[in-house]
mmCIF file of C-alpha atoms in Angstrom:
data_model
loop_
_atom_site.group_PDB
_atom_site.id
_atom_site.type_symbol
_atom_site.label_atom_id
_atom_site.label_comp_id
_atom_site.label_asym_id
_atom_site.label_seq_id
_atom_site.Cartn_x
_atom_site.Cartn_y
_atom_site.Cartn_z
ATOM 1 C CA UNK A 293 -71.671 61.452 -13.082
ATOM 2 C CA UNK A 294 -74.244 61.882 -15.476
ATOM 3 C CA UNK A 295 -72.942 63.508 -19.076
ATOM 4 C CA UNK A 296 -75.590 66.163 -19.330
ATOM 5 C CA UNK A 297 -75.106 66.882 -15.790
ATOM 6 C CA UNK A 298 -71.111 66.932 -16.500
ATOM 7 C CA UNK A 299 -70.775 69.485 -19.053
ATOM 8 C CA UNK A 300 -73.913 72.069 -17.626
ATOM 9 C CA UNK A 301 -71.544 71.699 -14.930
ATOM 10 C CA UNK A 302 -68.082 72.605 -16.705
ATOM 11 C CA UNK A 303 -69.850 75.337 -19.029
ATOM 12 C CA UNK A 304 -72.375 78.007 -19.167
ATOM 13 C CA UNK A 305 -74.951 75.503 -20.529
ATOM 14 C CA UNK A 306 -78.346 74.551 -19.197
ATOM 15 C CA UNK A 307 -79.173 71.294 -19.001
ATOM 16 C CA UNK A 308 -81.890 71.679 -21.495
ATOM 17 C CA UNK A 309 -78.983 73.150 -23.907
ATOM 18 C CA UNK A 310 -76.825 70.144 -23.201
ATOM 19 C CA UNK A 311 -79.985 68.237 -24.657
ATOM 20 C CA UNK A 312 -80.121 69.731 -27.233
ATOM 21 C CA UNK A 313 -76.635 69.703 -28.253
ATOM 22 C CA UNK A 314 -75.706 65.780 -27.639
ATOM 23 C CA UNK A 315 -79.140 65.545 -30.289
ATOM 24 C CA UNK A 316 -76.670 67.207 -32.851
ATOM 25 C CA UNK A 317 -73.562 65.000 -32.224
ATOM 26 C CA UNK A 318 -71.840 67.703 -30.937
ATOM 27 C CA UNK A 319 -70.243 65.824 -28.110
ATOM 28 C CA UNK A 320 -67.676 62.898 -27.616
ATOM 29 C CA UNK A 321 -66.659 60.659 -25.378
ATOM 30 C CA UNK A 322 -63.204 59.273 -25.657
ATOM 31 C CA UNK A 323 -63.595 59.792 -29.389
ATOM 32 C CA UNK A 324 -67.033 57.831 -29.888
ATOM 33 C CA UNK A 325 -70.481 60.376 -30.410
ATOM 34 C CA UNK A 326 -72.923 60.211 -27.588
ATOM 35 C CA UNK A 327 -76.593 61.485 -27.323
ATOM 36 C CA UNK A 328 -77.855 59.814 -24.571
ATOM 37 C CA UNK A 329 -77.817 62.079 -21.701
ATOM 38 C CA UNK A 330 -77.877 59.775 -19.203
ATOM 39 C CA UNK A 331 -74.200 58.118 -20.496
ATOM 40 C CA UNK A 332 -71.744 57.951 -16.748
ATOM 41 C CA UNK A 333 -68.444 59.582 -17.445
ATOM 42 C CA UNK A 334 -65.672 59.846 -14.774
ATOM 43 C CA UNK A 335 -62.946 61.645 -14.309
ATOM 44 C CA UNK A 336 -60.534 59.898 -16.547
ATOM 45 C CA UNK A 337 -62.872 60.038 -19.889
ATOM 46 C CA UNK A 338 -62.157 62.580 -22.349
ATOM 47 C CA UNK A 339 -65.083 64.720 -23.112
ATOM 48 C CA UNK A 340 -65.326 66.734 -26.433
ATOM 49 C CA UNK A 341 -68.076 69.484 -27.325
ATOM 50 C CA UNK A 342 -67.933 71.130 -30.638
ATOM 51 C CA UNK A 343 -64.342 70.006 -30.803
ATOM 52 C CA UNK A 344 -63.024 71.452 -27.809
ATOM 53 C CA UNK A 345 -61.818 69.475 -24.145
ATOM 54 C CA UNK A 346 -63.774 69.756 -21.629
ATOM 55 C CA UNK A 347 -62.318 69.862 -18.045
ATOM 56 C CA UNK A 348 -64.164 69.806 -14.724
ATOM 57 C CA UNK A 349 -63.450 72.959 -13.183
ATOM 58 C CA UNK A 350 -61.551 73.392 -10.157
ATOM 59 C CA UNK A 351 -62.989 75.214 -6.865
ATOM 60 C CA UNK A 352 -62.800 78.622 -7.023
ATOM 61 C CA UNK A 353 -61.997 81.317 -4.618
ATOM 62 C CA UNK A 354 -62.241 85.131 -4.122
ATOM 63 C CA UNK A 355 -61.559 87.942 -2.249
ATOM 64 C CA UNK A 356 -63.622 90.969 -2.906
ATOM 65 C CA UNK A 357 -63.068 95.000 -1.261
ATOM 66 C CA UNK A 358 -66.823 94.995 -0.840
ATOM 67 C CA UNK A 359 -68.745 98.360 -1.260
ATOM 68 C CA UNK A 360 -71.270 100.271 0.699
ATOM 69 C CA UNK A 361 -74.993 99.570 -0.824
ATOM 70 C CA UNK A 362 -74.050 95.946 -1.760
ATOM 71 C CA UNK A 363 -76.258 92.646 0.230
ATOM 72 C CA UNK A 364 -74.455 89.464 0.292
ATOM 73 C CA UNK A 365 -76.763 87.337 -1.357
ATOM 74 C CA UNK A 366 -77.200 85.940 -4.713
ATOM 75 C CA UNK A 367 -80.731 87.435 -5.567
ATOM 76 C CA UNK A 368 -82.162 90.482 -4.164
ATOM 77 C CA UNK A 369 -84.555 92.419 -5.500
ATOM 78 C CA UNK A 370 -84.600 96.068 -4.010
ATOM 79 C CA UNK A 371 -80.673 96.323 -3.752
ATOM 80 C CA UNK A 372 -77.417 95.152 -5.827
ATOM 81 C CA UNK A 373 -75.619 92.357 -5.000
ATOM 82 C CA UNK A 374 -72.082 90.983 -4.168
ATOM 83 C CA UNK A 375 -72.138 88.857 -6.945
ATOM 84 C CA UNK A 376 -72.843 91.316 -9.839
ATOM 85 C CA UNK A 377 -69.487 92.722 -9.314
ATOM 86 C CA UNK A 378 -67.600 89.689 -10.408
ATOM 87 C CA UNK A 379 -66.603 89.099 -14.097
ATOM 88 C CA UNK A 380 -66.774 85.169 -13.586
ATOM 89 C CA UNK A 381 -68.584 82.703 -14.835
ATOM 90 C CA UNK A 382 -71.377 80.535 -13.470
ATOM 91 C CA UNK A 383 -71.940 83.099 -11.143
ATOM 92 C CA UNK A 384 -74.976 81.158 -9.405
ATOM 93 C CA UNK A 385 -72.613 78.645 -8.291
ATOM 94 C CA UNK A 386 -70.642 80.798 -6.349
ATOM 95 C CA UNK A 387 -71.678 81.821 -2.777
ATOM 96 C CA UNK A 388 -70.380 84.305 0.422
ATOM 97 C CA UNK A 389 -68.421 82.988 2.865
ATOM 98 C CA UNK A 390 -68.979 85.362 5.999
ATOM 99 C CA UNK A 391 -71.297 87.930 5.046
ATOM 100 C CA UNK A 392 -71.901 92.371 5.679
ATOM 101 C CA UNK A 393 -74.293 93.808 6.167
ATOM 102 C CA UNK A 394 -75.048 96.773 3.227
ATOM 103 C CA UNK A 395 -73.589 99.410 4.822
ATOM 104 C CA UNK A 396 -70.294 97.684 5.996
ATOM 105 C CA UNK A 397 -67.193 97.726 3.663
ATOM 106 C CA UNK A 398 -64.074 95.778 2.935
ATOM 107 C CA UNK A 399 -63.372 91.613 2.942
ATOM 108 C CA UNK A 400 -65.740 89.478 1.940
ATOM 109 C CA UNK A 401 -64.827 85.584 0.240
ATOM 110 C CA UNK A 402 -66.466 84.227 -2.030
ATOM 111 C CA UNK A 403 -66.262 80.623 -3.229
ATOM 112 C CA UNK A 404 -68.051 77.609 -4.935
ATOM 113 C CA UNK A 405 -66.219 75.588 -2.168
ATOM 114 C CA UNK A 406 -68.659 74.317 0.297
ATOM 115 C CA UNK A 407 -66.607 72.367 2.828
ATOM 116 C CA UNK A 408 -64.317 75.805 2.673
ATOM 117 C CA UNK A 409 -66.567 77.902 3.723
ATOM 118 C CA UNK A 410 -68.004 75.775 6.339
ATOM 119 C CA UNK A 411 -64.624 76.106 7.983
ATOM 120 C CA UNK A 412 -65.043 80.153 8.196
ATOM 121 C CA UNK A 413 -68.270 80.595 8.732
ATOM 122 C CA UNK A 414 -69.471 77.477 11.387
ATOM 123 C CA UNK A 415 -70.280 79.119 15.008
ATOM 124 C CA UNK A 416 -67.445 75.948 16.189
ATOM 125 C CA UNK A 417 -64.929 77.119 14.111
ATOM 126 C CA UNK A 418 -64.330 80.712 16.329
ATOM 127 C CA UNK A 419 -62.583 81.748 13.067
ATOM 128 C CA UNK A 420 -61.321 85.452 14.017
ATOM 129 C CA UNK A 421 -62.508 88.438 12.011
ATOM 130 C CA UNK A 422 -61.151 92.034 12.291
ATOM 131 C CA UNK A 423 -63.238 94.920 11.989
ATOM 132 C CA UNK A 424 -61.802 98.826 11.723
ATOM 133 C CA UNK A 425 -64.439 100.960 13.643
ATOM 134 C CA UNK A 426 -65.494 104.321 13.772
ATOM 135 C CA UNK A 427 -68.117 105.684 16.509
ATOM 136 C CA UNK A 428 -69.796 108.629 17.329
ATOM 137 C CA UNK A 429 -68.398 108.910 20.901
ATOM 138 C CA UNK A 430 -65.024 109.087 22.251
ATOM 139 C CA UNK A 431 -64.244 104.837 22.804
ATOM 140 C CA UNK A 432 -63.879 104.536 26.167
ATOM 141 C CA UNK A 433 -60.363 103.053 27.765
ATOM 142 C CA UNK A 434 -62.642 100.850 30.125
ATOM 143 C CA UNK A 435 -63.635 99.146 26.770
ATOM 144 C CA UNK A 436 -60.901 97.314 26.212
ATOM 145 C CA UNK A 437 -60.940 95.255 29.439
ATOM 146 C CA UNK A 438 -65.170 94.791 29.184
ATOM 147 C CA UNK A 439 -64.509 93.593 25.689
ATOM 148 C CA UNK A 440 -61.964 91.009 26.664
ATOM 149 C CA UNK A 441 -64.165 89.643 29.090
ATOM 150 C CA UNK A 442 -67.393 89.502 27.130
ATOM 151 C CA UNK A 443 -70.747 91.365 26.993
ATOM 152 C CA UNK A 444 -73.858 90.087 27.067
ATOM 153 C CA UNK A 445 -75.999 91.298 24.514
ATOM 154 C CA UNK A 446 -79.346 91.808 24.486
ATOM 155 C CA UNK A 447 -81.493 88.722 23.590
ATOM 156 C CA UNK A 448 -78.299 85.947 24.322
ATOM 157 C CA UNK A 449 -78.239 83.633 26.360
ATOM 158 C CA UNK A 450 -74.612 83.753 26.855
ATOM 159 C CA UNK A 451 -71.848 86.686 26.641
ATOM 160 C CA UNK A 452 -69.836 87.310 24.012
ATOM 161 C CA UNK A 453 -66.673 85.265 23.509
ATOM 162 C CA UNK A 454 -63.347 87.019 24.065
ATOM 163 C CA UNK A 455 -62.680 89.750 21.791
ATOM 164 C CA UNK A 456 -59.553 92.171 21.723
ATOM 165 C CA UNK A 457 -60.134 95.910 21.150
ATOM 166 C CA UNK A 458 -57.042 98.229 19.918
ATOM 167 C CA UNK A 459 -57.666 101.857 20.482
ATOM 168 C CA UNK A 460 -56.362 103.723 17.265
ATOM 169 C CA UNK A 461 -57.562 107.209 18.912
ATOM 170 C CA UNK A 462 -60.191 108.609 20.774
ATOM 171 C CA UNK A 463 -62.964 107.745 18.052
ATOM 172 C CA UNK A 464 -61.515 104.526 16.238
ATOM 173 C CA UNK A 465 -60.354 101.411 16.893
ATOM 174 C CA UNK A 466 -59.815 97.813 16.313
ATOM 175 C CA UNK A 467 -61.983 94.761 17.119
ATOM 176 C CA UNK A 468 -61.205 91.312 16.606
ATOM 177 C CA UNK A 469 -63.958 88.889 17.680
ATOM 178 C CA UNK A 470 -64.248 84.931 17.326
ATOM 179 C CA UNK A 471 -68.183 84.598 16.349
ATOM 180 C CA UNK A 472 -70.412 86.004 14.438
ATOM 181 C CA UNK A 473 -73.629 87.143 16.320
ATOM 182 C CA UNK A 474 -75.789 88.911 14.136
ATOM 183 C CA UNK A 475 -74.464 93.265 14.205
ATOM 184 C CA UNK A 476 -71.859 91.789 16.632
ATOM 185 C CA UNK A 477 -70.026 94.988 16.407
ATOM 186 C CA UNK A 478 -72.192 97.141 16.462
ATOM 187 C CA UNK A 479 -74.592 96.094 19.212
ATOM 188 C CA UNK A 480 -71.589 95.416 21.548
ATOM 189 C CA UNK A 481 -70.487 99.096 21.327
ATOM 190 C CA UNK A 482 -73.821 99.976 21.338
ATOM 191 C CA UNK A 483 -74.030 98.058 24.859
ATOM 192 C CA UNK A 484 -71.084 100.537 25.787
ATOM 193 C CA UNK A 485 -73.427 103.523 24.877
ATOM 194 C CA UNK A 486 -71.537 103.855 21.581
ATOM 195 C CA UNK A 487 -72.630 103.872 18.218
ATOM 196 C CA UNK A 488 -70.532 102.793 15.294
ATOM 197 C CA UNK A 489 -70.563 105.173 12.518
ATOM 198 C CA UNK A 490 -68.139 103.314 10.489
ATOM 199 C CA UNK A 491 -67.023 99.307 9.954
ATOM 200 C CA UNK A 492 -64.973 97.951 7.890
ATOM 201 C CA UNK A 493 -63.607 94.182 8.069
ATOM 202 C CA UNK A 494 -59.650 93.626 7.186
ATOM 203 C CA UNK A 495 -59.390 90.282 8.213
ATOM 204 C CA UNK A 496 -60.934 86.517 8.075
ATOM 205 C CA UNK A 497 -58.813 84.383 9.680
ATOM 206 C CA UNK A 498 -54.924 84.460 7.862
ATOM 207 C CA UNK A 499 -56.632 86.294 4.905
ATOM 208 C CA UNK A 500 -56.223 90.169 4.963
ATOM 209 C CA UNK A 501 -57.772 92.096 2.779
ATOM 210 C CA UNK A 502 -55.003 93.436 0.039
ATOM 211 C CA UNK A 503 -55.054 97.082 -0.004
ATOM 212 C CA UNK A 504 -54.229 97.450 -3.820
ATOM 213 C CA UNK A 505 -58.344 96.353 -3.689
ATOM 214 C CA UNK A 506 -60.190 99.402 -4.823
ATOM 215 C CA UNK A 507 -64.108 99.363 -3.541
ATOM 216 C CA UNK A 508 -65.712 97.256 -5.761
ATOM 217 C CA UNK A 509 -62.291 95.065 -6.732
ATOM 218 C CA UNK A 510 -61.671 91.583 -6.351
ATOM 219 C CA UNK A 511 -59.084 88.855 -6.972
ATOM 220 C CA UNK A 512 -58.603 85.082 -7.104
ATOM 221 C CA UNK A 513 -57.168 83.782 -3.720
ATOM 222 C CA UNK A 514 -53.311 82.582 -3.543
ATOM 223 C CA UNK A 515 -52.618 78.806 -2.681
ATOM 224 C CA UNK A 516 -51.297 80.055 0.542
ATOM 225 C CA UNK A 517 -54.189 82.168 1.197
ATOM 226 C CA UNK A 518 -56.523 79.350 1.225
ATOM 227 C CA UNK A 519 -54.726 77.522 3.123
ATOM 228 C CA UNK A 520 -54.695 80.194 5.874
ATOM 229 C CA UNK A 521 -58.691 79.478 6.035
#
């Protein structure tokens, strides 16, 4: 990899910056100055700037209790974002693995992992997501076997995929489903005449959201929880 492109990519630094330090000898390379920005370093070379080691930093991963009146996307510009309620840095880096819409709460992962996130998120994966739900209505019994057999929604081609639906009481439930068409949840109880007045996702995959989360809190993933992905 190139050096400049190394250390903007281990630090807050542009690449300009970077530029502009190696001018002023303020990096190393196994001991030696370099300015040239273009230098190949690997893995095994010892990088100094302004006297301190530089490593190349690991993957990183999040869980987040996400709000109500938050997008996941990196940029918007009429509402606040996921991403500004992470203390982290190189935030731009980072990106949502499963997204909510803004007025959906709870789990939402976050992670500069690409090949991670393709596992949750690709249509072939059928990773499982659970949703809390409250409706308007009374949920109708009926629901749970019409559910499990799929609905076809309008504008697919093809009916839903499995999901199971756990009746908490009259007016909430639980939904698991195994894809993620877009307002999955709420268009399939809206097929049913429903309409969801609450939703909430606990689950991706093995992760489940940790209830010590407050809205708005996050955490760093455990070794076993990324593995669960």
């Amino acid at each position: 990899m190139r050096l400049d492109k190394y250390i903007s990519s281990v630090t807050d630094l542009s690449r300009m910056q970077v530029k502009r330090a190696l001018k002023s000898a303020e990096v190393t390379v196994n001991g030696e100055v370099v300015k040239e920005p273009r230098t190949a370093v690997s893995a095994d070379d010892e990088v100094m700037f302004n006297g301190e080691l530089l490593r190349e930093a690991k993957p990183r991963y999040f869980m987040l209790n996400k709000p109500e009146g938050y997008v996941c996307a990196s940029k918007d510009r009429l509402n606040m974002t996921v991403l500004e309620l992470l203390d982290e840095d190189n935030l731009e880096s980072l990106h949502v693995a499963g997204r909510l819409d803004i007025d959906t709460t709870g789990l939402v992962l976050l992670t500069d992992d690409g090949q991670w996130s393709h596992k949750i998120t690709s249509p072939n994966n059928h990773c499982e997501k659970t949703y809390y739900v409250e409706t308007a209505d009374p949920i109708a019994p009926e629901l749970v076997e019409l559910f499990r057999e799929g609905v076809k929604l309008k504008g697919e081609l093809k009916p839903t995929r499995p999901a199971q639906l756990d009746i908490i009481h009259e007016q909430a439930a639980r939904l698991s489903v195994s894809e993620g068409k877009y307002h999955q949840v709420k268009r399939m109880f809206a097929y049913a005449g429903n309409h969801v007045e609450l939703l909430h996702r606990e689950r991706i995959g093995g992760i489940v959201l940790d209830e010590r989360l407050e809205p708005g809190e996050y955490r760093p993933l455990t070794e076993q929880e990324i593995a669960l992905s």
